[in-house]
Short mmCIF file of C-alpha atoms in Angstrom, two decimals:
data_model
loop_
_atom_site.label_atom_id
_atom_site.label_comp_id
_atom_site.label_asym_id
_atom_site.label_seq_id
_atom_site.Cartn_x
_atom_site.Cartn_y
_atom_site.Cartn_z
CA UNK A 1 64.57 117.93 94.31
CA UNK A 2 61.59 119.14 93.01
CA UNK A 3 59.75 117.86 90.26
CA UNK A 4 60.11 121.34 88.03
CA UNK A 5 63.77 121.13 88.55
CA UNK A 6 64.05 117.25 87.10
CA UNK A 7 61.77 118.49 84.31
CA UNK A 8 64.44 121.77 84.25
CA UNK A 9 67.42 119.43 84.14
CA UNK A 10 65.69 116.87 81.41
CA UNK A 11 65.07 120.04 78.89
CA UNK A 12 68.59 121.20 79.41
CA UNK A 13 69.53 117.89 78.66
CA UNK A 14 67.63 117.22 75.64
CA UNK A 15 68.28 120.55 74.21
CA UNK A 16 72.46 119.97 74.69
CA UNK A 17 71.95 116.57 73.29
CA UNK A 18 70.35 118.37 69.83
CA UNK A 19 72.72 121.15 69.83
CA UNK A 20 76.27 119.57 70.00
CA UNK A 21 76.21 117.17 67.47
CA UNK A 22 75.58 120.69 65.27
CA UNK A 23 78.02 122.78 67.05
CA UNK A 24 80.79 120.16 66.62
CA UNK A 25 80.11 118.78 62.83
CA UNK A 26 79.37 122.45 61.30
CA UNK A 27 79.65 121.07 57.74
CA UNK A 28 78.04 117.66 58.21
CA UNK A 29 75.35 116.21 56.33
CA UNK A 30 72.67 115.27 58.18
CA UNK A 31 70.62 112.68 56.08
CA UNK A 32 68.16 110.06 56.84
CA UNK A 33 68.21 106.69 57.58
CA UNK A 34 66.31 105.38 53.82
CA UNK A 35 68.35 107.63 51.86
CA UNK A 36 71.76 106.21 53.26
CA UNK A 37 70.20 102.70 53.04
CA UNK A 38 69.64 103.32 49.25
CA UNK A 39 73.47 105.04 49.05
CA UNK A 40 75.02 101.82 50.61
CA UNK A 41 72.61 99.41 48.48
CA UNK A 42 73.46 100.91 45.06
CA UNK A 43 76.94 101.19 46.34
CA UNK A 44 77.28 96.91 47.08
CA UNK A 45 74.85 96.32 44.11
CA UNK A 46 74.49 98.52 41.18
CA UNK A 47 72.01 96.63 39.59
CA UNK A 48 69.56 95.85 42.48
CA UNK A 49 65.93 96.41 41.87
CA UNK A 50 63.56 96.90 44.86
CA UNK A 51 61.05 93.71 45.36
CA UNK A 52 58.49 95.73 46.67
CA UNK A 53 56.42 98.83 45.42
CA UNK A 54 54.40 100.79 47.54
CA UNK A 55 51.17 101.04 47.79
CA UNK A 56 50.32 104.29 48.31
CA UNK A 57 52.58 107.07 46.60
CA UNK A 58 52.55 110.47 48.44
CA UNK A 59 52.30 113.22 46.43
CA UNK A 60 55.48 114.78 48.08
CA UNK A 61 57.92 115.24 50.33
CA UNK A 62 56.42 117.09 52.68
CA UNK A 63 53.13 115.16 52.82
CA UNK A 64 55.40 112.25 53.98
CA UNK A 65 57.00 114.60 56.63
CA UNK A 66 53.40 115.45 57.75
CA UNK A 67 52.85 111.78 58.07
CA UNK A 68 56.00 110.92 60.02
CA UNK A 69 55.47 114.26 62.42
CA UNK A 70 51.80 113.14 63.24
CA UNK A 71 53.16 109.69 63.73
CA UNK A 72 55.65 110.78 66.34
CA UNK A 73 53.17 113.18 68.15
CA UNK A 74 50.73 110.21 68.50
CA UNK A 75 53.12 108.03 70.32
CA UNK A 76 54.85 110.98 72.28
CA UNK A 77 50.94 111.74 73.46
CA UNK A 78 50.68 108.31 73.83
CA UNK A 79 54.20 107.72 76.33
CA UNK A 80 52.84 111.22 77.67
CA UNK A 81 49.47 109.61 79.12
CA UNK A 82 51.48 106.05 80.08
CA UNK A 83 54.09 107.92 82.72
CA UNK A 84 51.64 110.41 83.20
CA UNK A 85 49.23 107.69 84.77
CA UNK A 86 52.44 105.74 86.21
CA UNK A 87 53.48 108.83 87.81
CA UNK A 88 49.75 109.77 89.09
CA UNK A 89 48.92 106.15 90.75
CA UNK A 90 51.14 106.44 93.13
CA UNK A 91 50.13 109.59 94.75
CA UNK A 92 46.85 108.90 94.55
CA UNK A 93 46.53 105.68 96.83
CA UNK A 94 49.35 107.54 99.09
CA UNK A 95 46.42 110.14 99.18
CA UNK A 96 43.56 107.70 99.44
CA UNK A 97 45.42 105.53 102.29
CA UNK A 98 45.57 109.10 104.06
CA UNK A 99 41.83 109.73 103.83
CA UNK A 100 41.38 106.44 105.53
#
């Protein structure tokens, strides 16, 4: 099989995986994992106060989501370049040993 149908198959995949969970729970909520945290907290305590502040506070929502987005593309380009060099060593002693 070649390696643009794996990559074929793998997007399918990934794209079924994101689109069922939406197909099937039409009027769920989707929320994250610090605002159900908080829910269940306040829910088994009413009276908890956090022990920690933090240090920096963003100036909004967004600027967070610009945070966490850059975060994730830095370690998907990161895994990118790690099985991209896994997956190019390889082939190139295979090649080298042939050149001998």
């Amino acid at each position: 099989m070649s390696m643009f149908k794996k990559n074929l198959i793998l997007i399918i995949i990934a794209v079924v995986i994101a689109v069922v969970p939406l197909v099937i729970f039409k009027n769920a909520e989707f929320a994250g994992a610090d605002g159900l945290a908080e829910e269940a907290i306040t829910k088994i305590d009413p009276n908890y106060k956090p022990w920690f502040e933090p240090i920096i506070e963003l100036p909004s929502g967004e600027v967070e989501s610009l945070l966490f987005c850059t975060q994730a593309a830095i370690g998907a380009g990161i895994m990118g370049f790690i099985f991209g060099r896994m997956t190019a060593k390889p082939k190139k002693e295979e090649k080298d040993d042939k050149n001998r």
